Each structure stands twice: as structure tokens, then as C-alpha cells.
N, CA and C atoms as an extended XYZ file, in Angstrom:
150
Properties=species:S:1:pos:R:3:atomname:S:1:resname:S:1:resid:I:1 pbc="F F F"
N        16.644       18.431      -22.711 N   MET     1
C        15.539       18.201      -21.370 CA  MET     1
C        16.013       17.886      -19.966 C   MET     1
N        14.337       17.304      -19.551 N   GLU     2
C        14.065       18.304      -18.314 CA  GLU     2
C        14.169       17.164      -17.070 C   GLU     2
N        14.650       17.187      -16.247 N   GLN     3
C        15.313       15.944      -15.511 CA  GLN     3
C        14.448       16.730      -13.723 C   GLN     3
N        13.196       15.623      -13.191 N   SER     4
C        12.358       16.027      -12.604 CA  SER     4
C        12.740       14.950      -11.049 C   SER     4
N        12.775       15.424       -9.786 N   THR     5
C        12.421       15.076       -8.819 CA  THR     5
C        11.475       15.593       -7.738 C   THR     5
N        10.697       14.506       -7.047 N   SER     6
C         9.920       15.382       -7.177 CA  SER     6
C         9.816       14.681       -4.892 C   SER     6
N         8.899       14.951       -4.033 N   HIS     7
C         8.796       14.233       -3.182 CA  HIS     7
C         7.714       15.263       -2.336 C   HIS     7
N         6.806       14.950       -1.929 N   SER     8
C         5.955       14.927       -0.897 CA  SER     8
C         5.703       14.230        0.886 C   SER     8
N         5.715       15.209        1.351 N   PHE     9
C         6.073       15.107        2.683 CA  PHE     9
C         4.140       14.340        3.754 C   PHE     9
N         3.132       14.877        3.329 N   GLY    10
C         1.669       14.467        3.678 CA  GLY    10
C         1.675       15.355        4.854 C   GLY    10
N         2.153       16.203        4.710 N   MET    11
C         1.552       16.395        6.812 CA  MET    11
C         2.810       17.723        5.986 C   MET    11
N         2.249       19.139        6.698 N   ARG    12
C         2.567       20.206        7.168 CA  ARG    12
C         3.883       20.139        7.654 C   ARG    12
N         5.304       20.491        7.583 N   LEU    13
C         6.103       20.268        8.389 CA  LEU    13
C         6.029       22.015        9.251 C   LEU    13
N         6.993       22.321        9.605 N   ARG    14
C         6.747       23.326       10.332 CA  ARG    14
C         7.924       23.703       11.034 C   ARG    14
N         9.288       22.872       10.981 N   GLU    15
C        10.699       23.151       11.014 CA  GLU    15
C        11.724       22.388        9.779 C   GLU    15
N        12.470       24.107        9.981 N   LEU    16
C        13.547       23.544        8.273 CA  LEU    16
C        14.834       22.662        8.403 C   LEU    16
N        14.961       22.204        9.398 N   ALA    17
C        15.558       20.834        8.707 CA  ALA    17
C        15.140       19.969        8.252 C   ALA    17
N        13.825       19.328        8.532 N   PRO    18
C        13.803       17.979        7.589 CA  PRO    18
C        13.830       18.580        6.040 C   PRO    18
N        13.206       20.506        5.714 N   ILE    19
C        12.878       20.833        3.541 CA  ILE    19
C        14.129       20.457        3.499 C   ILE    19
N        15.130       20.774        4.383 N   GLN    20
C        16.335       21.535        4.384 CA  GLN    20
C        17.213       19.885        3.848 C   GLN    20
N        17.132       19.216        4.302 N   GLU    21
C        17.211       17.239        4.592 CA  GLU    21
C        17.029       16.769        3.142 C   GLU    21
N        15.918       17.047        3.130 N   ALA    22
C        15.244       16.487        1.602 CA  ALA    22
C        15.447       16.893        0.321 C   ALA    22
N        15.919       18.436        0.498 N   VAL    23
C        16.001       19.403       -0.818 CA  VAL    23
C        17.749       18.805       -1.471 C   VAL    23
N        18.180       18.056        0.265 N   THR    24
C        20.057       18.473       -0.336 CA  THR    24
C        19.978       16.883       -0.758 C   THR    24
N        19.269       15.339       -0.446 N   SER    25
C        18.977       14.841       -1.145 CA  SER    25
C        18.597       14.306       -2.159 C   SER    25
N        17.466       15.019       -2.402 N   TYR    26
C        16.953       14.723       -3.710 CA  TYR    26
C        17.588       15.548       -4.914 C   TYR    26
N        18.834       16.413       -4.432 N   ALA    27
C        19.876       17.638       -5.306 CA  ALA    27
C        20.736       16.298       -5.131 C   ALA    27
N        21.172       15.722       -4.496 N   SER    28
C        22.242       14.691       -4.995 CA  SER    28
C        22.045       13.805       -6.087 C   SER    28
N        20.306       13.144       -5.631 N   ARG    29
C        19.668       12.017       -6.242 CA  ARG    29
C        20.034       12.454       -7.917 C   ARG    29
N        19.378       13.658       -8.019 N   ALA    30
C        19.251       14.531       -9.446 CA  ALA    30
C        20.640       14.807      -10.086 C   ALA    30
N        21.641       14.960       -8.878 N   ALA    31
C        23.018       15.112       -9.493 CA  ALA    31
C        23.814       13.642      -10.154 C   ALA    31
N        23.260       12.762       -9.622 N   GLU    32
C        23.081       11.273       -9.582 CA  GLU    32
C        23.033       11.083      -11.216 C   GLU    32
N        22.381       11.315      -11.390 N   LYS    33
C        20.861       10.676      -12.320 CA  LYS    33
C        21.372       12.022      -13.521 C   LYS    33
N        21.998       13.169      -13.804 N   LEU    34
C        22.922       13.891      -14.585 CA  LEU    34
C        24.493       13.506      -14.950 C   LEU    34
N        24.511       12.815      -14.017 N   ARG    35
C        26.164       12.512      -14.527 CA  ARG    35
C        26.258       11.306      -14.878 C   ARG    35
N        25.025       10.625      -14.663 N   LYS    36
C        25.004        9.114      -15.503 CA  LYS    36
C        24.088        9.429      -16.751 C   LYS    36
N        24.025       10.301      -17.471 N   GLN    37
C        22.998       10.753      -18.252 CA  GLN    37
C        25.133       11.509      -19.427 C   GLN    37
N        26.003       12.077      -18.838 N   GLU    38
C        27.254       12.904      -19.002 CA  GLU    38
C        25.898       13.862      -19.417 C   GLU    38
N        25.457       14.428      -18.331 N   SER    39
C        24.027       16.182      -18.937 CA  SER    39
C        25.350       16.869      -18.199 C   SER    39
N        24.996       18.564      -18.717 N   LEU    40
C        24.976       19.365      -17.821 CA  LEU    40
C        23.612       20.170      -16.955 C   LEU    40
N        23.563       20.552      -15.725 N   CYS    41
C        22.051       21.219      -15.263 CA  CYS    41
C        22.946       23.136      -15.961 C   CYS    41
N        22.058       23.314      -15.789 N   ARG    42
C        21.742       25.011      -16.236 CA  ARG    42
C        21.160       25.977      -15.242 C   ARG    42
N        20.233       25.320      -14.279 N   GLN    43
C        19.174       25.776      -13.526 CA  GLN    43
C        18.484       24.868      -11.923 C   GLN    43
N        18.143       25.242      -11.069 N   VAL    44
C        17.770       24.384      -10.147 CA  VAL    44
C        16.304       25.274       -9.924 C   VAL    44
N        15.688       24.075       -9.532 N   ARG    45
C        14.545       25.165       -9.033 CA  ARG    45
C        13.550       24.194       -7.812 C   ARG    45
N        13.462       24.834       -6.622 N   VAL    46
C        13.292       24.185       -5.758 CA  VAL    46
C        11.777       24.570       -5.315 C   VAL    46
N        10.485       23.927       -5.138 N   ASN    47
C         9.173       24.886       -5.000 CA  ASN    47
C         8.415       24.004       -3.987 C   ASN    47
N         7.804       25.254       -3.280 N   THR    48
C         7.032       24.414       -2.030 CA  THR    48
C         6.344       25.083       -2.240 C   THR    48
N         4.885       24.083       -1.413 N   MET    49
C         4.087       24.995       -1.291 CA  MET    49
C         2.646       25.367        0.079 C   MET    49
N         2.625       25.400        0.372 N   HIS    50
C         2.538       26.357        1.609 CA  HIS    50
C         0.465       26.620        1.914 C   HIS    50
């Protein structure tokens, strides 16, 4: 089973902090979904486009 959570900023970000905050938030949300499903995760992938 694959779990997916995505986010788009709508503009190019030049600072790292907002990206780090977003990744942290979305990873936390994905972990909550996995716990509710009583599932495990072997891999986390973060993709960025530039």
C-alpha cells in the first residue's frame, strides 16, 4: 500500500526554512495516517522541483 501527501507553494521559495517546516508538517500528517491504519513505513521520499 502506498500513502501519499503532497503540497504546492504556488511560488518559488528561496529560503530553506519554509520548505523544512512544510516537510516536517506533512511527514507528521503521513505518520498519523499510518498509525490510524496500524501500518509501517519502510521509505520516505521528498521530491522538490526547481
